PDB file of C-alpha atoms in Angstrom:
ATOM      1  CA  UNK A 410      44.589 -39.264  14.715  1.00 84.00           C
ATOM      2  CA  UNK A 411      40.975 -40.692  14.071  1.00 89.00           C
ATOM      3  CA  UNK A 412      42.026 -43.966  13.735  1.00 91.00           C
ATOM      4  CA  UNK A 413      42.090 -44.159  17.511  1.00 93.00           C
ATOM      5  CA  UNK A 414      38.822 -42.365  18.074  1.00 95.00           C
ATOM      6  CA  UNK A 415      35.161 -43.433  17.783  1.00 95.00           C
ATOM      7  CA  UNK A 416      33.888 -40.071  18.022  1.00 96.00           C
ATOM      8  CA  UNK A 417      34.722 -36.326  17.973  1.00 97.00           C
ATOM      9  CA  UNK A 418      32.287 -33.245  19.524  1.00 97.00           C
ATOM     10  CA  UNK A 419      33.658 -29.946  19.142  1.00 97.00           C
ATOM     11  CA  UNK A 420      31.288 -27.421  20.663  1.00 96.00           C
ATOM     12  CA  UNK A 421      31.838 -23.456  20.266  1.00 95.00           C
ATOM     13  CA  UNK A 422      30.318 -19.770  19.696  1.00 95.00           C
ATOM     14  CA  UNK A 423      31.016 -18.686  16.584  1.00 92.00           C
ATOM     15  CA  UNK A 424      31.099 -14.940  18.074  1.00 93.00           C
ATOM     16  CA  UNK A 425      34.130 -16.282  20.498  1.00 92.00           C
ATOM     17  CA  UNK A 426      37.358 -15.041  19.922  1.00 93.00           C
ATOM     18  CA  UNK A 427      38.491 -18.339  22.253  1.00 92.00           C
ATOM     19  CA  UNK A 428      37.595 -20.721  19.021  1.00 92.00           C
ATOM     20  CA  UNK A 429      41.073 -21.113  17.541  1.00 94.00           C
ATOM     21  CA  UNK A 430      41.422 -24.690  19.116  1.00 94.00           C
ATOM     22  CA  UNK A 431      38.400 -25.761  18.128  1.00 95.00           C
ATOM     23  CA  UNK A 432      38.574 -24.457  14.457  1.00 95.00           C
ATOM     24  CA  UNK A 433      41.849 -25.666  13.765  1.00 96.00           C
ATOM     25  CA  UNK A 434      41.216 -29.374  15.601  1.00 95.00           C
ATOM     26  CA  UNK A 435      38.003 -29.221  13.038  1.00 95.00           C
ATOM     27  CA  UNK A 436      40.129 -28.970   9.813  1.00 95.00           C
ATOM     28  CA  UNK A 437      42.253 -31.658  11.177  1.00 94.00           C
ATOM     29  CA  UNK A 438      39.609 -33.603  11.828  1.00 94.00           C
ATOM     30  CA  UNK A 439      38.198 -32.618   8.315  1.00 94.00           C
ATOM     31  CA  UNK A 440      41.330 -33.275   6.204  1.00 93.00           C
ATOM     32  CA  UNK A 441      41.485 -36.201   3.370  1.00 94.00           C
ATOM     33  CA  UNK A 442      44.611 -38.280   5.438  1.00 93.00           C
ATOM     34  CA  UNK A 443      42.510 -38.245   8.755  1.00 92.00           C
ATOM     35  CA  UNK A 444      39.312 -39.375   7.180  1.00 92.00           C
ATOM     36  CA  UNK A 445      40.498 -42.451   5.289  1.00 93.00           C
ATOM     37  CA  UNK A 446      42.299 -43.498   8.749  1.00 92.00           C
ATOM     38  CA  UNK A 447      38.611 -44.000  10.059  1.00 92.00           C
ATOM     39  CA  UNK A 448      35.931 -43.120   7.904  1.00 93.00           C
ATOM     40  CA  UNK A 449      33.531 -44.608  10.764  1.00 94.00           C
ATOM     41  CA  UNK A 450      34.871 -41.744  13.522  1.00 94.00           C
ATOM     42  CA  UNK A 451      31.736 -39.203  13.663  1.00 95.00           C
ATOM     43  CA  UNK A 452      32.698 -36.026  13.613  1.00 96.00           C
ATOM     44  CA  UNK A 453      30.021 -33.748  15.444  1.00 96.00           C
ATOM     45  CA  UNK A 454      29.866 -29.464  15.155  1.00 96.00           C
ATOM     46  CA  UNK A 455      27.752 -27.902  17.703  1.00 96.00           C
ATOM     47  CA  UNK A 456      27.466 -24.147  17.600  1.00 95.00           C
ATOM     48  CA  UNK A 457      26.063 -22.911  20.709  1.00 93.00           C
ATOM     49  CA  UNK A 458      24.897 -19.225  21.376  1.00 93.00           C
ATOM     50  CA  UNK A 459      25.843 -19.062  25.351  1.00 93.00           C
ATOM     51  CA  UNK A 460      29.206 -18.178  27.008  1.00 91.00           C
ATOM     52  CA  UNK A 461      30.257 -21.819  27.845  1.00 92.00           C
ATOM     53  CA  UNK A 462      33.784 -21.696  26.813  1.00 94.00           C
ATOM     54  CA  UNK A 463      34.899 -24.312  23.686  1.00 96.00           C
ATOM     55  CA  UNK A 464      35.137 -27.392  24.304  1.00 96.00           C
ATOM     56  CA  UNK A 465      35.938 -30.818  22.700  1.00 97.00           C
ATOM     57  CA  UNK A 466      35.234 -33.832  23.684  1.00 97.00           C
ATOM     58  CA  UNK A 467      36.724 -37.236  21.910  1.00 97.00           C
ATOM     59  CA  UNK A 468      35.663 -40.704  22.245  1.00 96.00           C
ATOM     60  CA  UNK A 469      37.936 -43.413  21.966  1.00 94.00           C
ATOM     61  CA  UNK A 470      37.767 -46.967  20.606  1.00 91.00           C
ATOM     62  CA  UNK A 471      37.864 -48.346  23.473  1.00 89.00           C
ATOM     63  CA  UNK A 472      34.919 -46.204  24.934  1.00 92.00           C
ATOM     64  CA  UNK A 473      36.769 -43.995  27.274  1.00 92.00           C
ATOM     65  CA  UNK A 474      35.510 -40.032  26.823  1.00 95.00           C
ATOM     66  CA  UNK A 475      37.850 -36.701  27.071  1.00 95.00           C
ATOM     67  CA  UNK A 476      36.894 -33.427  27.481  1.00 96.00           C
ATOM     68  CA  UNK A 477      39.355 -30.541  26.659  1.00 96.00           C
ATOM     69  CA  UNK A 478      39.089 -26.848  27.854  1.00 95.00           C
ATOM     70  CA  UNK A 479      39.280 -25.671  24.047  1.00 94.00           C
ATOM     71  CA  UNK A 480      39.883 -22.059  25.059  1.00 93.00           C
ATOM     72  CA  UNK A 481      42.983 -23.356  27.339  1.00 94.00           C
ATOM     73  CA  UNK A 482      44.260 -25.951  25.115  1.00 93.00           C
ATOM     74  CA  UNK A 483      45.818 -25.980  21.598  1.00 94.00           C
ATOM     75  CA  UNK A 484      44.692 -28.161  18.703  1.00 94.00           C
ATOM     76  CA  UNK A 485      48.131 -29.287  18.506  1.00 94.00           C
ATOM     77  CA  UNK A 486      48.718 -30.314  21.892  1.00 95.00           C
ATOM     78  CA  UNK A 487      45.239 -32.117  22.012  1.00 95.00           C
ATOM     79  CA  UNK A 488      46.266 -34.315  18.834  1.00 94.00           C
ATOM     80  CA  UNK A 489      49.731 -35.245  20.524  1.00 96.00           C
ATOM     81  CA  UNK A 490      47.494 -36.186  23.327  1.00 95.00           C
ATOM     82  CA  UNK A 491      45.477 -37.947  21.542  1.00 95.00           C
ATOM     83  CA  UNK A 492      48.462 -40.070  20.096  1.00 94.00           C
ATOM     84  CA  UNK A 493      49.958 -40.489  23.018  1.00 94.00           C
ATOM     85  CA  UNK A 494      47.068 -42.031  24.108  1.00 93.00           C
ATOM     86  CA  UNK A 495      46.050 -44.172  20.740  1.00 92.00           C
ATOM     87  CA  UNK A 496      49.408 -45.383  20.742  1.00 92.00           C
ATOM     88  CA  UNK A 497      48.952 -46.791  24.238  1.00 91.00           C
ATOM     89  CA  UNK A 498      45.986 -48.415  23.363  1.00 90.00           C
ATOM     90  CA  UNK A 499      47.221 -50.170  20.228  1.00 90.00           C
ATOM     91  CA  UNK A 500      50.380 -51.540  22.636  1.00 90.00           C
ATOM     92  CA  UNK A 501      47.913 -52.812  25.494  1.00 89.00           C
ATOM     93  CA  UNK A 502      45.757 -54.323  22.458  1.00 88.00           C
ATOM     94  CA  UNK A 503      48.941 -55.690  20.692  1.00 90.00           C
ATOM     95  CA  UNK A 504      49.757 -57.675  24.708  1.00 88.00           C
ATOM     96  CA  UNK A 505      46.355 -58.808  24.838  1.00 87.00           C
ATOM     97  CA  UNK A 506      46.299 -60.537  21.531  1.00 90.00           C
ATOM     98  CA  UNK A 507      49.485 -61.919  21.947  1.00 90.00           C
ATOM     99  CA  UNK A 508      47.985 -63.421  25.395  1.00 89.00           C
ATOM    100  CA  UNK A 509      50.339 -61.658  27.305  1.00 85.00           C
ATOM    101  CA  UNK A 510      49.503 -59.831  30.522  1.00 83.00           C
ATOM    102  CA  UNK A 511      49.151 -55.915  30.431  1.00 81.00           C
ATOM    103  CA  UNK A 512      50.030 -53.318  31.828  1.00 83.00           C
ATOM    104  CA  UNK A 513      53.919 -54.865  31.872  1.00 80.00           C
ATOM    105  CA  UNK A 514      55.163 -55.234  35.029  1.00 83.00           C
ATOM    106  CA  UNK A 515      59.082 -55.027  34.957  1.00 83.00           C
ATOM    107  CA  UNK A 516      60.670 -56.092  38.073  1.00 85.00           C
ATOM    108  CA  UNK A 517      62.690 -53.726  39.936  1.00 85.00           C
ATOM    109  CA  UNK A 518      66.270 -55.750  39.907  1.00 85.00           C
ATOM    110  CA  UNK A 519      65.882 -55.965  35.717  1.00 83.00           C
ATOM    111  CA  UNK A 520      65.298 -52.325  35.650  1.00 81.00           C
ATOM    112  CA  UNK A 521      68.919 -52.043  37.377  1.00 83.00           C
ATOM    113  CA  UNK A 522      70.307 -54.313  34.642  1.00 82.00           C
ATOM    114  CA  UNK A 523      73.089 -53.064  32.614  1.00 79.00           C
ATOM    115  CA  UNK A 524      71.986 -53.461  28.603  1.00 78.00           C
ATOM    116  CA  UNK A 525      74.389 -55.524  26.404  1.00 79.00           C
ATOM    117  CA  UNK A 526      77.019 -52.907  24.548  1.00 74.00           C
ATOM    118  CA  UNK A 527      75.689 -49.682  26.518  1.00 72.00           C
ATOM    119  CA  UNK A 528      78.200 -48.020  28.619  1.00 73.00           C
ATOM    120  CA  UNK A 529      77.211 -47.642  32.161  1.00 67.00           C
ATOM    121  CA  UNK A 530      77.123 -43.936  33.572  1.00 70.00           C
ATOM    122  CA  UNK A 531      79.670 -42.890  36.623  1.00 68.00           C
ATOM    123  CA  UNK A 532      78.155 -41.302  39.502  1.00 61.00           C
ATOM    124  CA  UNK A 533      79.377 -37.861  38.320  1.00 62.00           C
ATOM    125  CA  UNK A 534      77.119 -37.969  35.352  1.00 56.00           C
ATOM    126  CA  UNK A 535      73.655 -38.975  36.537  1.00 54.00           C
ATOM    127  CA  UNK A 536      73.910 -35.329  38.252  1.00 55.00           C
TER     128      UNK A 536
END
């Protein structure tokens, strides 16, 4: 999961029962697997003493920040995000190294191409 991040803030009261997320994305961010994936990501605690809820923010490689409502949001669902995203960014990188032009743009009469050896649906079954 770090491997696509440049930097991590997690920001929480420690007297807020809302700090699951943040806790939890903290050990994941802490274990042994996600530090050797980028040993460069920094990995920022702030404990704060207001009422803000938790938050975390992530920076990614390519410079683009997220916030997350930490108090709304699970840890796991903000590492699939994360992922999602990372693996995005490592296709649009793997395009532009390859010199090819990104985002893809398909053209509308090879989307409606039947594939080679897959069965085409009947009208009753695309309901």
């Amino acid at each position: 999961m770090l491997k696509f991040l440049s930097k991590v803030r997690i920001e929480y009261n420690t007297l807020d029962p809302r700090l699951a997320s943040c806790v939890e994305f903290l050990a994941q961010c802490n274990a042994r697997k996600a530090k050797e994936s980028n040993p460069n990501c920094q990995v920022l605690v702030k404990r704060r003493t207001d009422e803000q809820p938790p938050q975390i923010t992530v920076t990614f490689v390519n410079g683009v920040e997220e916030a997350f409502d930490a108090a709304a949001t699970s840890a796991q669902s903000i590492r699939k995000m994360i992922l999602d995203k990372g693996q995005y960014l490592e296709t649009e990188q793997m395009f532009r190294e390859a010199g090819e032009q990104w985002p893809v743009m398909i053209p509308d009469e090879e989307l409606l191409q039947v594939a080679p050896g897959v069965k085409p649906r009947k009208a009753e079954d695309k309901k």
